[in-house]
Amino acid sequence: MSERPFKILITHDLYDTFLDELRRLGEPCFEWVRIEYDNHHKPDNYLELLAEADAIVGRKDLSDEEYAAAGRLKFLQLPIAGYNQIDLDRAARNGLPIANNAGANAISVAEHFFSVVLALYRHLFHHHQTVLDGQWVNLKHYNLEMHGKTVGIVGLGSVGRQVARRCLAFGMRVLYHDIRDGMEGFERVEGAESRDLESLAREADIVTFHVPLTHRTKGMISEELIGWMKPTALLVNLSRGDLQDEAAITRALDERRIAGVALDVFYDEPPAADLPLLAYGRPVSETWDVLGFQREVQVVRGIFSPHSGPSKETRMRVVEHVVENLCRVYRGETPKALVIDYSKL
């Protein structure tokens, strides 16, 4: 008699793109069931699908009614790093393990950090435009090196560690702040120095955020934190838009209390076209002294991207991690990258 299929509900984006890889990497008895829904619509037979499901690969929470229907459900795998959309208390009450994507995007987001910082430090947009318009105004004497600068990394998780190791390779001093520091299983990076949040913000030339969205981190990029930063410092957020007070960031740029900002995330995504903060991503003409001559330069103090830190390579890592975790659950093993409920710490 053949083994009962291990049924997995999986969102259409992964199913449609990676079905061959899912089948190749998974167990022979895995049955991949394509499901398509958004924040407002679910299939008419969703409860019936849940009743047969052993696992879910998706980013939607379950209601109490849905948990009650999902009598065979053993596991929910998020194909993303964030898990703030999941009610962890409700999942725990129903005994359902939740895992995220275990840093599948860590390398890519770390590289994105360097792309935005170097673009600001090297006046990349001005130099590109001045070649195209024939002005040929070279700001090389205003360029900054990352070597020798101090970076403050808020959150030394999968992404934060990748950023830290690369910053050390650049010859930077690395500070970090993480509420898990000292806990069992916390992974430090040799050469990185622990700081409380205020000390980190005061010492760093670049303050970069790589934390999940929790009740502890929501709004942490605040007027107070920005007030601790140097006026020459850059602020970088590549994690979640809910971390940041965008009005406070705008005021700090208006008043030159920070030098620049790089954001891959916004409180509302996409942000409103008239969001005042976005003005800092548009070139502004200023007159600078360039080797003794007064020259007009195009200054950009903000770099913004549409939550685009991950990469092509990230997607395949997500698939490999998803299938590995499903195989572990199928074999009765503990899945990797189980999410942590920081409200309990």
Tab-separated table of N, CA and C in Angstrom, residues 182-300:
chain	number	residue	atom	x	y	z
A	182	GLY	N	24.499	37.598	24.529
A	182	GLY	CA	24.698	36.881	25.775
A	182	GLY	C	23.767	35.711	25.971
A	183	MET	N	22.690	35.628	25.169
A	183	MET	CA	21.777	34.493	25.291
A	183	MET	C	22.393	33.252	24.643
A	184	GLU	N	21.921	32.108	25.077
A	184	GLU	CA	22.398	30.855	24.506
A	184	GLU	C	22.064	30.812	23.010
A	185	GLY	N	23.068	30.452	22.225
A	185	GLY	CA	22.878	30.327	20.792
A	185	GLY	C	23.116	31.601	20.011
A	186	PHE	N	23.329	32.733	20.699
A	186	PHE	CA	23.582	33.982	19.978
A	186	PHE	C	24.958	33.917	19.323
A	187	GLU	N	25.020	34.257	18.055
A	187	GLU	CA	26.263	34.143	17.282
A	187	GLU	C	26.906	35.517	17.124
A	188	ARG	N	28.042	35.702	17.757
A	188	ARG	CA	28.793	36.951	17.604
A	188	ARG	C	29.662	36.892	16.358
A	189	VAL	N	30.243	38.027	16.017
A	189	VAL	CA	31.209	38.116	14.927
A	189	VAL	C	32.522	38.602	15.526
A	190	GLU	N	33.563	37.823	15.329
A	190	GLU	CA	34.860	38.185	15.902
A	190	GLU	C	35.307	39.537	15.356
A	191	GLY	N	35.676	40.424	16.262
A	191	GLY	CA	36.102	41.763	15.871
A	191	GLY	C	35.024	42.813	16.022
A	192	ALA	N	33.767	42.399	16.161
A	192	ALA	CA	32.668	43.346	16.358
A	192	ALA	C	32.473	43.599	17.847
A	193	GLU	N	32.191	44.853	18.210
A	193	GLU	CA	32.096	45.269	19.603
A	193	GLU	C	30.640	45.557	19.984
A	194	SER	N	30.212	45.015	21.118
A	194	SER	CA	28.850	45.218	21.586
A	194	SER	C	28.699	46.601	22.227
A	195	ARG	N	27.540	47.226	21.986
A	195	ARG	CA	27.228	48.528	22.569
A	195	ARG	C	25.744	48.588	22.918
A	196	ASP	N	25.401	49.437	23.883
A	196	ASP	CA	23.992	49.778	24.046
A	196	ASP	C	23.605	50.684	22.886
A	197	LEU	N	22.307	50.844	22.656
A	197	LEU	CA	21.842	51.528	21.455
A	197	LEU	C	22.298	52.981	21.401
A	198	GLU	N	22.256	53.682	22.519
A	198	GLU	CA	22.658	55.087	22.511
A	198	GLU	C	24.145	55.228	22.194
A	199	SER	N	24.982	54.423	22.820
A	199	SER	CA	26.420	54.514	22.567
A	199	SER	C	26.731	54.205	21.107
A	200	LEU	N	26.067	53.195	20.573
A	200	LEU	CA	26.280	52.847	19.168
A	200	LEU	C	25.933	54.032	18.263
A	201	ALA	N	24.771	54.644	18.496
A	201	ALA	CA	24.339	55.753	17.640
A	201	ALA	C	25.285	56.944	17.761
A	202	ARG	N	25.815	57.184	18.940
A	202	ARG	CA	26.710	58.332	19.136
A	202	ARG	C	28.081	58.111	18.495
A	203	GLU	N	28.551	56.871	18.465
A	203	GLU	CA	29.902	56.600	17.970
A	203	GLU	C	29.966	56.357	16.466
A	204	ALA	N	28.885	55.907	15.870
A	204	ALA	CA	28.938	55.390	14.500
A	204	ALA	C	28.904	56.499	13.446
A	205	ASP	N	29.610	56.240	12.351
A	205	ASP	CA	29.527	57.084	11.161
A	205	ASP	C	28.385	56.635	10.256
A	206	ILE	N	28.017	55.369	10.387
A	206	ILE	CA	26.886	54.805	9.660
A	206	ILE	C	26.098	53.955	10.651
A	207	VAL	N	24.808	54.211	10.783
A	207	VAL	CA	23.947	53.402	11.645
A	207	VAL	C	22.996	52.638	10.729
A	208	THR	N	23.041	51.311	10.795
A	208	THR	CA	22.258	50.492	9.880
A	208	THR	C	21.413	49.487	10.656
A	209	PHE	N	20.170	49.290	10.214
A	209	PHE	CA	19.189	48.500	10.964
A	209	PHE	C	18.866	47.201	10.214
A	210	HIS	N	18.992	46.088	10.956
A	210	HIS	CA	18.733	44.757	10.395
A	210	HIS	C	18.020	43.907	11.448
A	211	VAL	N	16.830	44.350	11.828
A	211	VAL	CA	16.058	43.690	12.889
A	211	VAL	C	14.675	43.350	12.366
A	212	PRO	N	14.016	42.349	12.969
A	212	PRO	CA	12.620	42.070	12.605
A	212	PRO	C	11.704	43.139	13.193
A	213	LEU	N	10.499	43.207	12.664
A	213	LEU	CA	9.501	44.118	13.220
A	213	LEU	C	8.814	43.446	14.399
A	214	THR	N	8.999	44.014	15.584
A	214	THR	CA	8.364	43.523	16.803
A	214	THR	C	7.898	44.733	17.611
A	215	HIS	N	7.255	44.460	18.745
A	215	HIS	CA	6.838	45.582	19.585
A	215	HIS	C	8.047	46.351	20.102
A	216	ARG	N	9.210	45.707	20.187
A	216	ARG	CA	10.422	46.379	20.654
A	216	ARG	C	11.029	47.281	19.580
A	217	THR	N	10.906	46.867	18.307
A	217	THR	CA	11.593	47.603	17.249
A	217	THR	C	10.704	48.611	16.536
A	218	LYS	N	9.403	48.474	16.633
A	218	LYS	CA	8.499	49.413	15.951
A	218	LYS	C	8.791	50.835	16.423
A	219	GLY	N	9.090	51.711	15.497
A	219	GLY	CA	9.345	53.114	15.818
A	219	GLY	C	10.688	53.393	16.466
A	220	MET	N	11.628	52.442	16.440
A	220	MET	CA	12.887	52.650	17.154
A	220	MET	C	13.774	53.697	16.480
A	221	ILE	N	13.593	53.926	15.166
A	221	ILE	CA	14.319	55.011	14.508
A	221	ILE	C	13.517	56.286	14.768
A	222	SER	N	13.756	56.818	15.926
A	222	SER	CA	12.929	57.887	16.490
A	222	SER	C	13.689	59.199	16.527
A	223	GLU	N	12.969	60.240	16.930
A	223	GLU	CA	13.604	61.558	17.124
A	223	GLU	C	14.760	61.449	18.119
A	224	GLU	N	14.551	60.673	19.178
A	224	GLU	CA	15.598	60.538	20.192
A	224	GLU	C	16.821	59.835	19.626
A	225	LEU	N	16.617	58.715	18.949
A	225	LEU	CA	17.764	57.985	18.401
A	225	LEU	C	18.512	58.831	17.379
A	226	ILE	N	17.789	59.477	16.489
A	226	ILE	CA	18.445	60.325	15.489
A	226	ILE	C	19.212	61.448	16.165
A	227	GLY	N	18.673	61.944	17.287
A	227	GLY	CA	19.364	63.002	18.035
A	227	GLY	C	20.694	62.569	18.605
A	228	TRP	N	20.888	61.269	18.809
A	228	TRP	CA	22.175	60.770	19.298
A	228	TRP	C	23.237	60.716	18.192
A	229	MET	N	22.808	60.711	16.942
A	229	MET	CA	23.742	60.496	15.837
A	229	MET	C	24.580	61.731	15.534
A	230	LYS	N	25.733	61.491	14.932
A	230	LYS	CA	26.601	62.574	14.488
A	230	LYS	C	25.963	63.305	13.298
A	231	PRO	N	26.225	64.597	13.160
A	231	PRO	CA	25.702	65.309	11.982
A	231	PRO	C	26.333	64.847	10.677
A	232	THR	N	27.456	64.143	10.755
A	232	THR	CA	28.116	63.610	9.561
A	232	THR	C	27.712	62.173	9.258
A	233	ALA	N	26.799	61.603	10.045
A	233	ALA	CA	26.485	60.176	9.940
A	233	ALA	C	25.403	59.901	8.895
A	234	LEU	N	25.425	58.667	8.396
A	234	LEU	CA	24.380	58.167	7.517
A	234	LEU	C	23.475	57.228	8.300
A	235	LEU	N	22.185	57.246	7.954
A	235	LEU	CA	21.207	56.337	8.531
A	235	LEU	C	20.729	55.395	7.432
A	236	VAL	N	20.786	54.096	7.687
A	236	VAL	CA	20.401	53.087	6.696
A	236	VAL	C	19.374	52.149	7.325
A	237	ASN	N	18.259	51.932	6.631
A	237	ASN	CA	17.268	50.952	7.076
A	237	ASN	C	16.898	50.060	5.902
A	238	LEU	N	17.292	48.791	5.997
A	238	LEU	CA	16.988	47.805	4.965
A	238	LEU	C	16.100	46.696	5.526
A	239	SER	N	15.441	46.956	6.666
A	239	SER	CA	14.680	45.886	7.322
A	239	SER	C	13.175	46.064	7.160
A	240	ARG	N	12.557	46.931	7.969
A	240	ARG	CA	11.109	47.139	7.902
A	240	ARG	C	10.793	48.620	8.077
A	241	GLY	N	9.837	49.111	7.284
A	241	GLY	CA	9.501	50.524	7.326
A	241	GLY	C	8.875	50.972	8.631
A	242	ASP	N	8.210	50.045	9.329
A	242	ASP	CA	7.569	50.413	10.599
A	242	ASP	C	8.581	50.774	11.677
A	243	LEU	N	9.846	50.510	11.434
A	243	LEU	CA	10.876	50.892	12.403
A	243	LEU	C	11.054	52.396	12.461
A	244	GLN	N	10.747	53.095	11.372
A	244	GLN	CA	11.223	54.471	11.233
A	244	GLN	C	10.113	55.510	11.361
A	245	ASP	N	10.455	56.603	12.025
A	245	ASP	CA	9.620	57.800	12.061
A	245	ASP	C	10.089	58.664	10.892
A	246	GLU	N	9.360	58.618	9.789
A	246	GLU	CA	9.813	59.283	8.575
A	246	GLU	C	9.790	60.801	8.703
A	247	ALA	N	8.882	61.329	9.511
A	247	ALA	CA	8.864	62.775	9.753
A	247	ALA	C	10.111	63.195	10.527
A	248	ALA	N	10.529	62.383	11.490
A	248	ALA	CA	11.737	62.698	12.261
A	248	ALA	C	12.975	62.638	11.368
A	249	ILE	N	13.035	61.669	10.474
A	249	ILE	CA	14.170	61.586	9.542
A	249	ILE	C	14.201	62.821	8.649
A	250	THR	N	13.032	63.227	8.153
A	250	THR	CA	12.966	64.404	7.283
A	250	THR	C	13.427	65.658	8.017
A	251	ARG	N	12.984	65.822	9.258
A	251	ARG	CA	13.406	67.001	10.033
A	251	ARG	C	14.922	66.993	10.241
A	252	ALA	N	15.473	65.823	10.511
A	252	ALA	CA	16.921	65.738	10.726
A	252	ALA	C	17.690	66.107	9.469
A	253	LEU	N	17.185	65.697	8.300
A	253	LEU	CA	17.830	66.087	7.042
A	253	LEU	C	17.646	67.580	6.783
A	254	ASP	N	16.445	68.094	7.044
A	254	ASP	CA	16.183	69.526	6.870
A	254	ASP	C	17.155	70.365	7.688
A	255	GLU	N	17.393	69.919	8.918
A	255	GLU	CA	18.215	70.688	9.865
A	255	GLU	C	19.679	70.270	9.851
A	256	ARG	N	20.046	69.405	8.912
A	256	ARG	CA	21.429	68.939	8.746
A	256	ARG	C	21.962	68.286	10.022
A	257	ARG	N	21.073	67.571	10.731
A	257	ARG	CA	21.513	66.841	11.925
A	257	ARG	C	22.019	65.453	11.591
A	258	ILE	N	21.766	64.988	10.374
A	258	ILE	CA	22.427	63.806	9.821
A	258	ILE	C	22.809	64.148	8.384
A	259	ALA	N	23.790	63.416	7.863
A	259	ALA	CA	24.307	63.760	6.540
A	259	ALA	C	23.497	63.158	5.410
A	260	GLY	N	22.909	61.982	5.642
A	260	GLY	CA	22.178	61.334	4.565
A	260	GLY	C	21.443	60.117	5.055
A	261	VAL	N	20.624	59.574	4.163
A	261	VAL	CA	19.793	58.433	4.526
A	261	VAL	C	19.680	57.498	3.334
A	262	ALA	N	19.607	56.194	3.621
A	262	ALA	CA	19.358	55.193	2.586
A	262	ALA	C	18.277	54.250	3.116
A	263	LEU	N	17.167	54.178	2.413
A	263	LEU	CA	16.029	53.372	2.851
A	263	LEU	C	15.596	52.429	1.734
A	264	ASP	N	15.457	51.162	2.082
A	264	ASP	CA	14.887	50.178	1.165
A	264	ASP	C	13.447	49.857	1.543
A	265	VAL	N	12.957	50.480	2.609
A	265	VAL	CA	11.633	50.186	3.150
A	265	VAL	C	10.971	51.481	3.594
A	266	PHE	N	9.640	51.460	3.620
A	266	PHE	CA	8.866	52.632	4.014
A	266	PHE	C	7.690	52.201	4.879
A	267	TYR	N	7.185	53.152	5.646
A	267	TYR	CA	6.053	52.860	6.520
A	267	TYR	C	4.852	52.416	5.696
A	268	ASP	N	4.604	53.142	4.600
A	268	ASP	CA	3.607	52.712	3.618
A	268	ASP	C	4.348	52.338	2.350
A	269	GLU	N	4.023	51.177	1.807
A	269	GLU	CA	4.695	50.730	0.589
A	269	GLU	C	3.668	50.443	-0.493
A	270	PRO	N	3.714	51.179	-1.617
A	270	PRO	CA	4.668	52.251	-1.888
A	270	PRO	C	4.333	53.511	-1.101
A	271	PRO	N	5.329	54.367	-0.864
A	271	PRO	CA	5.048	55.617	-0.155
A	271	PRO	C	4.276	56.579	-1.055
A	272	ALA	N	3.608	57.522	-0.424
A	272	ALA	CA	2.898	58.550	-1.192
A	272	ALA	C	3.902	59.361	-2.001
A	273	ALA	N	3.517	59.721	-3.221
A	273	ALA	CA	4.426	60.459	-4.102
A	273	ALA	C	4.848	61.793	-3.508
A	274	ASP	N	3.990	62.369	-2.648
A	274	ASP	CA	4.308	63.663	-2.050
A	274	ASP	C	4.933	63.543	-0.662
A	275	LEU	N	5.385	62.347	-0.288
A	275	LEU	CA	6.052	62.194	1.000
A	275	LEU	C	7.260	63.123	1.045
A	276	PRO	N	7.335	64.054	2.007
A	276	PRO	CA	8.437	65.029	2.017
A	276	PRO	C	9.823	64.393	2.014
A	277	LEU	N	9.966	63.253	2.661
A	277	LEU	CA	11.264	62.590	2.726
A	277	LEU	C	11.831	62.288	1.340
A	278	LEU	N	10.961	61.983	0.381
A	278	LEU	CA	11.431	61.599	-0.948
A	278	LEU	C	12.153	62.734	-1.669
A	279	ALA	N	11.921	63.966	-1.250
A	279	ALA	CA	12.603	65.101	-1.883
A	279	ALA	C	14.116	64.963	-1.788
A	280	TYR	N	14.594	64.273	-0.758
A	280	TYR	CA	16.034	64.128	-0.584
A	280	TYR	C	16.648	63.098	-1.534
A	281	GLY	N	15.812	62.390	-2.271
A	281	GLY	CA	16.323	61.504	-3.301
A	281	GLY	C	16.445	62.168	-4.651
A	282	ARG	N	15.971	63.414	-4.754
A	282	ARG	CA	16.047	64.152	-6.018
A	282	ARG	C	17.238	65.107	-5.987
A	283	PRO	N	17.989	65.197	-7.088
A	283	PRO	CA	19.174	66.073	-7.090
A	283	PRO	C	18.810	67.530	-6.822
A	284	VAL	N	19.601	68.165	-5.988
A	284	VAL	CA	19.440	69.585	-5.669
A	284	VAL	C	20.734	70.297	-6.045
A	285	SER	N	20.615	71.405	-6.754
A	285	SER	CA	21.801	72.156	-7.162
A	285	SER	C	22.361	72.953	-5.991
A	286	GLU	N	23.650	72.778	-5.739
A	286	GLU	CA	24.354	73.553	-4.727
A	286	GLU	C	25.682	74.022	-5.320
A	287	THR	N	26.206	75.098	-4.752
A	287	THR	CA	27.502	75.607	-5.204
A	287	THR	C	28.572	75.173	-4.221
A	288	TRP	N	29.553	74.440	-4.721
A	288	TRP	CA	30.647	73.932	-3.895
A	288	TRP	C	31.969	74.468	-4.421
A	289	ASP	N	32.934	74.541	-3.511
A	289	ASP	CA	34.301	74.878	-3.904
A	289	ASP	C	34.970	73.611	-4.434
A	290	VAL	N	35.331	73.620	-5.695
A	290	VAL	CA	35.990	72.478	-6.311
A	290	VAL	C	37.363	72.933	-6.801
A	291	LEU	N	38.386	72.597	-6.010
A	291	LEU	CA	39.771	72.963	-6.328
A	291	LEU	C	39.912	74.468	-6.570
A	292	GLY	N	39.264	75.254	-5.704
A	292	GLY	CA	39.395	76.706	-5.768
A	292	GLY	C	38.403	77.396	-6.674
A	293	PHE	N	37.554	76.630	-7.355
A	293	PHE	CA	36.551	77.212	-8.230
A	293	PHE	C	35.163	76.916	-7.678
A	294	GLN	N	34.270	77.876	-7.802
A	294	GLN	CA	32.885	77.681	-7.377
A	294	GLN	C	32.130	76.987	-8.504
A	295	ARG	N	31.689	75.761	-8.238
A	295	ARG	CA	31.037	74.971	-9.269
A	295	ARG	C	29.661	74.511	-8.782
A	296	GLU	N	28.738	74.419	-9.726
A	296	GLU	CA	27.414	73.912	-9.404
A	296	GLU	C	27.459	72.386	-9.421
A	297	VAL	N	26.967	71.776	-8.333
A	297	VAL	CA	26.953	70.325	-8.240
A	297	VAL	C	25.529	69.868	-7.939
A	298	GLN	N	25.243	68.633	-8.310
A	298	GLN	CA	23.939	68.032	-8.062
A	298	GLN	C	24.053	67.114	-6.844
A	299	VAL	N	23.434	67.512	-5.746
A	299	VAL	CA	23.584	66.812	-4.475
A	299	VAL	C	22.356	65.937	-4.217
A	300	VAL	N	22.616	64.698	-3.875
A	300	VAL	CA	21.571	63.766	-3.457
A	300	VAL	C	21.919	63.292	-2.054
